[in-house]
PDB file of C-alpha atoms and ligand atoms in Angstrom:
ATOM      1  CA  UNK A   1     177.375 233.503  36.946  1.00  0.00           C
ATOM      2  CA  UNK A   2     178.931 230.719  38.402  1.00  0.00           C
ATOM      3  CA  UNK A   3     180.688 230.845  42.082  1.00  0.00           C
ATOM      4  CA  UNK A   4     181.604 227.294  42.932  1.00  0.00           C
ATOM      5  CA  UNK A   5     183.519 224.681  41.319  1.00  0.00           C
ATOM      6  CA  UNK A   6     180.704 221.909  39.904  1.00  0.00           C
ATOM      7  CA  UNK A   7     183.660 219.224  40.840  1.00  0.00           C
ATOM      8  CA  UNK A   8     185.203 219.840  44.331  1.00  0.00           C
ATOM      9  CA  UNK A   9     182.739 222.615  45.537  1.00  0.00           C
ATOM     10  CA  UNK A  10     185.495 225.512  45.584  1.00  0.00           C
ATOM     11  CA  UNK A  11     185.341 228.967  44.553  1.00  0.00           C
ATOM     12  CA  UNK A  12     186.050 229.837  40.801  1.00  0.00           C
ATOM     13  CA  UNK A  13     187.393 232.382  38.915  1.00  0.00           C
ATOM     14  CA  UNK A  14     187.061 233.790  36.085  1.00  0.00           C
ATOM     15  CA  UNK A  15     190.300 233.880  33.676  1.00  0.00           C
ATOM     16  CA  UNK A  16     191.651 233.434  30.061  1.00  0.00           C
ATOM     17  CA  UNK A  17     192.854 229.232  30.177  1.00  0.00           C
ATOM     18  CA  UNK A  18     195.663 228.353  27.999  1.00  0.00           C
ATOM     19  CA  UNK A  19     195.209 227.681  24.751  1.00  0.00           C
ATOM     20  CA  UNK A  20     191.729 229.642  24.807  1.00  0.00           C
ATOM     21  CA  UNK A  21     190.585 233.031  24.099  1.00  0.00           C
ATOM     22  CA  UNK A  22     187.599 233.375  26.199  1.00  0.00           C
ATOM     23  CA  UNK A  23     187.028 234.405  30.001  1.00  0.00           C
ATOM     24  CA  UNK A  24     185.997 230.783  31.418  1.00  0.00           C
ATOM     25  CA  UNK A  25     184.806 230.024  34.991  1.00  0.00           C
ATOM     26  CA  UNK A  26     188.059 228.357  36.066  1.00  0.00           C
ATOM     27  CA  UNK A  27     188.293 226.287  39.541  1.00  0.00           C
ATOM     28  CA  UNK A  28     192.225 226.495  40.392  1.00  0.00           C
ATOM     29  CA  UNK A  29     191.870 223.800  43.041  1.00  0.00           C
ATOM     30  CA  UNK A  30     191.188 220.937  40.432  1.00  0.00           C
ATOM     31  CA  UNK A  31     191.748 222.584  37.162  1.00  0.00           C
ATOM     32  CA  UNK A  32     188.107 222.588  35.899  1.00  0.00           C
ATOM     33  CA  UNK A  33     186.823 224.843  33.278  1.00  0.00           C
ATOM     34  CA  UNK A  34     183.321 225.178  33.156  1.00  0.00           C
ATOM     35  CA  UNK A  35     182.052 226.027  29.306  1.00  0.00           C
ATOM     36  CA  UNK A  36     179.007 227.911  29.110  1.00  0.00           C
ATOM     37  CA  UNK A  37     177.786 227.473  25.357  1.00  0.00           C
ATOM     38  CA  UNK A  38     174.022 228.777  23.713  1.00  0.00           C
ATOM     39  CA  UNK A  39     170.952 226.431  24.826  1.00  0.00           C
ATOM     40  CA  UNK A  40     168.789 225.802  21.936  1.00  0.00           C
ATOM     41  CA  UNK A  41     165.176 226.333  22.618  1.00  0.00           C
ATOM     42  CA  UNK A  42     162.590 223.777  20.038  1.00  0.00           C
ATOM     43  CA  UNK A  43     159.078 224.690  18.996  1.00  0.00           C
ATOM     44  CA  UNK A  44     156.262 223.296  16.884  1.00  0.00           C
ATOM     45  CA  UNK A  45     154.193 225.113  14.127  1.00  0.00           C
ATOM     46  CA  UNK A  46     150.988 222.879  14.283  1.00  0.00           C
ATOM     47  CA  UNK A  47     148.228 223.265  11.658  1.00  0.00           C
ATOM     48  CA  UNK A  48     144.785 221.543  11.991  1.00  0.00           C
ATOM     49  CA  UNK A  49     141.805 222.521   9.301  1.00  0.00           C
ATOM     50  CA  UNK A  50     144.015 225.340   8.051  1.00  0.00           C
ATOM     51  CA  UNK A  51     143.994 226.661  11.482  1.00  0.00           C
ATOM     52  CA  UNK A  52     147.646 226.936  13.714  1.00  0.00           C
ATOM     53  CA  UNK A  53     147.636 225.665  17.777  1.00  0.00           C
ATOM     54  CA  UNK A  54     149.034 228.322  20.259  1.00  0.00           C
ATOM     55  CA  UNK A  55     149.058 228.266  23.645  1.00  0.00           C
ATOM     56  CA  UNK A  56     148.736 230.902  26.703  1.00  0.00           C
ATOM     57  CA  UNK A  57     151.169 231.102  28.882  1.00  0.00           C
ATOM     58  CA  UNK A  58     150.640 230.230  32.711  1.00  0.00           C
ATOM     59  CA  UNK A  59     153.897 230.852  33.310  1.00  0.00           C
ATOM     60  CA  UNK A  60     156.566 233.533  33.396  1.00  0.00           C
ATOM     61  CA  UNK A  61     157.703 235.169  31.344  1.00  0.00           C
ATOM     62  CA  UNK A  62     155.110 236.877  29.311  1.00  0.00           C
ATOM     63  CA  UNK A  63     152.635 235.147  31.408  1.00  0.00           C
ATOM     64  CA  UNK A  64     148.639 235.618  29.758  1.00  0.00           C
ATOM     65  CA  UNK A  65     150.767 236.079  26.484  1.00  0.00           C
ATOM     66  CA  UNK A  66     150.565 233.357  23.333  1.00  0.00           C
ATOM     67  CA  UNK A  67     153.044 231.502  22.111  1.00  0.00           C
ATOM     68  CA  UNK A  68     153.595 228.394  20.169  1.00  0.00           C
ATOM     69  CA  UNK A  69     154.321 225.093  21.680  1.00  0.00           C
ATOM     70  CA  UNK A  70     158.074 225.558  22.811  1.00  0.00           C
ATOM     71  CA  UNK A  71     161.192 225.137  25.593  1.00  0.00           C
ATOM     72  CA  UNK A  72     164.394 223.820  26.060  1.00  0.00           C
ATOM     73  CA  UNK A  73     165.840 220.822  24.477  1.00  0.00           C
ATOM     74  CA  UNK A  74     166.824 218.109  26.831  1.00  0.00           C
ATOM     75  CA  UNK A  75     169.983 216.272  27.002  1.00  0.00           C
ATOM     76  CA  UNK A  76     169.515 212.373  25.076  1.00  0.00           C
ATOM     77  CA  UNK A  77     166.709 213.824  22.625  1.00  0.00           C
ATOM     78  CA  UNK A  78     166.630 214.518  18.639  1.00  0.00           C
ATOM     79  CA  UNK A  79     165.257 218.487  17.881  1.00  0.00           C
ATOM     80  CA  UNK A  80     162.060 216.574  16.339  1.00  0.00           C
ATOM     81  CA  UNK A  81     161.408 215.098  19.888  1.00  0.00           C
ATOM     82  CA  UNK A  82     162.252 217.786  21.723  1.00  0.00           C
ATOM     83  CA  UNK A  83     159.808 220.187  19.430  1.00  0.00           C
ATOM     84  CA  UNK A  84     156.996 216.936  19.830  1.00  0.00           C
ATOM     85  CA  UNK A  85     157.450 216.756  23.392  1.00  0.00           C
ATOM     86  CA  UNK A  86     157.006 220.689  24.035  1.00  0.00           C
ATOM     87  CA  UNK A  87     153.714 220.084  22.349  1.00  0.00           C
ATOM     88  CA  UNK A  88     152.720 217.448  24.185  1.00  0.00           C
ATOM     89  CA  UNK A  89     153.132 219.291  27.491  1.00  0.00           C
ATOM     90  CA  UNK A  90     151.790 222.225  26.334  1.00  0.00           C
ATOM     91  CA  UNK A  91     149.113 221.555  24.295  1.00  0.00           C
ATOM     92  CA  UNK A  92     148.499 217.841  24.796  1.00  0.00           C
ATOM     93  CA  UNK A  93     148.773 217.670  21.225  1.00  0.00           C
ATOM     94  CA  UNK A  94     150.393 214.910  19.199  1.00  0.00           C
ATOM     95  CA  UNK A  95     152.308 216.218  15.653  1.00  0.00           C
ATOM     96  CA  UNK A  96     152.539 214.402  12.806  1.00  0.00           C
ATOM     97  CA  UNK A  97     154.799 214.559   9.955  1.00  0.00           C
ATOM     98  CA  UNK A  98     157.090 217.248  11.318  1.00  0.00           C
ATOM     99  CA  UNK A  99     159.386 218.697   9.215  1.00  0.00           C
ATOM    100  CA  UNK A 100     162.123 221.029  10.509  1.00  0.00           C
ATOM    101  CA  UNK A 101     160.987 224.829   9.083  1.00  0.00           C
ATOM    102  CA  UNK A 102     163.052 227.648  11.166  1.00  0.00           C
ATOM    103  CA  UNK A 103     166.257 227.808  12.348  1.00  0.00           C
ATOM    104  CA  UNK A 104     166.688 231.535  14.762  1.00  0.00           C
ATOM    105  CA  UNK A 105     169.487 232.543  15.996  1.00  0.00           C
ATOM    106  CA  UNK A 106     169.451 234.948  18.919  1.00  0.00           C
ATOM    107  CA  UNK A 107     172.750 235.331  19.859  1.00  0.00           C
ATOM    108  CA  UNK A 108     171.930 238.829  22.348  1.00  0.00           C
ATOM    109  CA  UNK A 109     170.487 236.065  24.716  1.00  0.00           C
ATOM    110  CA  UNK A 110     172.681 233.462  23.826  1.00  0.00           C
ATOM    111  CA  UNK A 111     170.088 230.905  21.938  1.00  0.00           C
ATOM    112  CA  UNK A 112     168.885 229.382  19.442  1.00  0.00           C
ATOM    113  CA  UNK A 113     165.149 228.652  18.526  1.00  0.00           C
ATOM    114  CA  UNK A 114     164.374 226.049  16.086  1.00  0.00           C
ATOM    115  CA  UNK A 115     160.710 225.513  14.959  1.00  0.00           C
ATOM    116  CA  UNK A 116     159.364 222.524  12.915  1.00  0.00           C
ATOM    117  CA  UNK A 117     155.756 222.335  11.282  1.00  0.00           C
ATOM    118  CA  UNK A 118     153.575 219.476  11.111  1.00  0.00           C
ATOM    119  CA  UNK A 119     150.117 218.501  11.759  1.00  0.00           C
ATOM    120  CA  UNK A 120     148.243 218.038  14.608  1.00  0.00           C
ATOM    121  CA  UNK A 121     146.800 214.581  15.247  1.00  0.00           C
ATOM    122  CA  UNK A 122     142.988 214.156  15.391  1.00  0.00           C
ATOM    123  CA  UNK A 123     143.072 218.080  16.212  1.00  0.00           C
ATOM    124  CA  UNK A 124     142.617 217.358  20.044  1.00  0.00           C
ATOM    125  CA  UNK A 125     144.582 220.029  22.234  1.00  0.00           C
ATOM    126  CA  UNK A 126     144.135 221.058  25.953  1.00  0.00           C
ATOM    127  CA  UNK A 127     146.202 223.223  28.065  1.00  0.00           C
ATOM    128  CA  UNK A 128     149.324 221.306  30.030  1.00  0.00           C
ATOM    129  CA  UNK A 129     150.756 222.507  33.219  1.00  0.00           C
ATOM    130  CA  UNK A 130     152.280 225.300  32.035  1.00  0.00           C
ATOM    131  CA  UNK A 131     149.199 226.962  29.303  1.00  0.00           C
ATOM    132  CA  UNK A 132     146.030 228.852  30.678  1.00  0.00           C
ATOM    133  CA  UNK A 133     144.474 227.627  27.238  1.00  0.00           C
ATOM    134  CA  UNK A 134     144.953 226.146  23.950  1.00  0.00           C
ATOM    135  CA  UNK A 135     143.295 227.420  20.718  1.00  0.00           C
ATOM    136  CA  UNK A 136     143.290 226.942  17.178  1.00  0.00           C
ATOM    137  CA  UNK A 137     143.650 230.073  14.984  1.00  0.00           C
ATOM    138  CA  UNK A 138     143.362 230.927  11.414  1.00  0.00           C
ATOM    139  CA  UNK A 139     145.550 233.508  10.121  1.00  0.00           C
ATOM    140  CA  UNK A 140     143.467 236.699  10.524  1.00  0.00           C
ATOM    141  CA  UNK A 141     142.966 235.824  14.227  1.00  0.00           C
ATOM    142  CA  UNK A 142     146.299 235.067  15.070  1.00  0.00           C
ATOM    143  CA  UNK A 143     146.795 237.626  18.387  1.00  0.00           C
ATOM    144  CA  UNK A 144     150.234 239.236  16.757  1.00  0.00           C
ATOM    145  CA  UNK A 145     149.794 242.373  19.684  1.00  0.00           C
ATOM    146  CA  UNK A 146     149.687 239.353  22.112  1.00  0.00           C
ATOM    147  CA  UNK A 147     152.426 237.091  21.021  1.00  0.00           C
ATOM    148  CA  UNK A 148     155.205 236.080  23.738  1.00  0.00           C
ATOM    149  CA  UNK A 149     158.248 236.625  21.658  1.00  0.00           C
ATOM    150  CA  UNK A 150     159.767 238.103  18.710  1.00  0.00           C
ATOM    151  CA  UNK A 151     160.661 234.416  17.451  1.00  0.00           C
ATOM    152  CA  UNK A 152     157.282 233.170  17.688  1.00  0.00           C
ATOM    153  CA  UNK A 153     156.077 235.697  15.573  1.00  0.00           C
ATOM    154  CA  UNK A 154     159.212 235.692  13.219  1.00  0.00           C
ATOM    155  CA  UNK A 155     158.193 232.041  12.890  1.00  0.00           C
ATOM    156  CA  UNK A 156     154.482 231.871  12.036  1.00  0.00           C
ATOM    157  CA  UNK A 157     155.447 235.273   9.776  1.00  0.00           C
ATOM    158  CA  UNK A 158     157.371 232.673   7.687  1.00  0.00           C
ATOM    159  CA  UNK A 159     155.354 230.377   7.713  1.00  0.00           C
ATOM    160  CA  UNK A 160     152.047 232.153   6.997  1.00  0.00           C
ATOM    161  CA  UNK A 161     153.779 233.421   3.917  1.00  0.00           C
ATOM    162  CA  UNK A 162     155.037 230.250   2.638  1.00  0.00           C
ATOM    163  CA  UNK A 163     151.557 228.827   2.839  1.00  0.00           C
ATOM    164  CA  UNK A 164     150.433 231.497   0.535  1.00  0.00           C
ATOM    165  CA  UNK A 165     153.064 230.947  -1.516  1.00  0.00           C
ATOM    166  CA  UNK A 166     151.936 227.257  -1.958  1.00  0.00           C
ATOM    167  CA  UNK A 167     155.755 226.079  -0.534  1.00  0.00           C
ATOM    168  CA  UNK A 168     157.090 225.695   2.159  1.00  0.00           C
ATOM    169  CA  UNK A 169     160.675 226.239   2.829  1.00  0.00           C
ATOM    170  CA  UNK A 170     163.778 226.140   5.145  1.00  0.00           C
ATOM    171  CA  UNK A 171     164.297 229.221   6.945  1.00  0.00           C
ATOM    172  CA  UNK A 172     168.098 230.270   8.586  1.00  0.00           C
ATOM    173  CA  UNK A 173     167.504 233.682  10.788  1.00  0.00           C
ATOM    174  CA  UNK A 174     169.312 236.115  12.817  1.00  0.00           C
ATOM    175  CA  UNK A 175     167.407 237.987  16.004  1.00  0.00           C
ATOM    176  CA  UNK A 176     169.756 240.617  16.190  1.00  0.00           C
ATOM    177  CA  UNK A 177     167.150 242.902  18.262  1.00  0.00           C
ATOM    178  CA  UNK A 178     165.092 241.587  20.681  1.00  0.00           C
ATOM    179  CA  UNK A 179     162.902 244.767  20.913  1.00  0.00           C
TER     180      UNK A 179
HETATM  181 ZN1   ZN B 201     187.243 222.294  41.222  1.00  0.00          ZN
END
């Protein structure tokens, strides 16, 4: 929800604007509309030795769960940077040759995840600020019970199967459930 203008600081309401169809946060002192549109969310699939990097989460939510390297974009960065930067934090991983792999849409939460694959460099990893620890797993140890959301494991599903298939593809999804 949003209560005050972001302009002049005044109350807003919430109304149809002409010309639109949607209920929009309107401020009627100075005319601002204030869009709210999906936030996309970047991750990184990142294979060392055959093995794939997760992370435990410090962090809420699904803190003590695994996950892979992941967050919000930022504004003035590419989806490859964003995904390479999430690592880095995480993980304190480098990836190289990333390649974009999944594209999720999750539209119940307004989002979109977007997950590239590539390898990690010198397969060094450590936990960042926001990871209890960092591990590499093959595929028969990947914790699937333990995994912090459904797009993680959509994701490595994907991928894990596209690896045994000897190619790797471009994936377009739709979350429509998120339990
Ligand atoms: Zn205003």
């Amino acid at each position: 929800m949003i209560y005050f203008c972001s302009q002049c600081g005044k109350p807003v309401r919430q109304r149809v604007p002409a010309g639109d169809n949607r209920l929009r946060h309107v401020c009627d002192a100075c005319g601002h509309i204030h869009y709210e549109n999906p936030r996309l969310v970047l991750g990184a699939i990142v294979e060392w030795q055959g093995r794939v990097l997760l992370c435990r989460r410090a962090i809420e939510p699904r803190a003590g769960c695994w996950t892979l390297p992941a967050g919000f974009m930022e504004n003035g960065e590419s989806t490859q940077a964003a995904a390479a930067r999430e690592t880095l934090e995480e993980a304190c991983a480098h990836v190289e040759h990333s390649r974009l792999f999944a594209l999720i849409d999750v539209p119940q939460i307004d989002q979109v995840h977007v997950f590239y694959r590539g390898a990690l460099a010198g397969g060094k990893h450590a936990p960042g600020e926001e990871s209890l620890e960092t591990a590499l797993f093959v595929e028969e140890q990947i914790p699937w019970s333990q995994l912090a959301f459904r797009t993680v494991r959509l994701a490595l599903e994907h991928y894990f199967a596209d690896r045994r298939a000897g190619v790797f593809g471009q994936h377009q999804l739709i979350l429509e459930a998120l339990c």
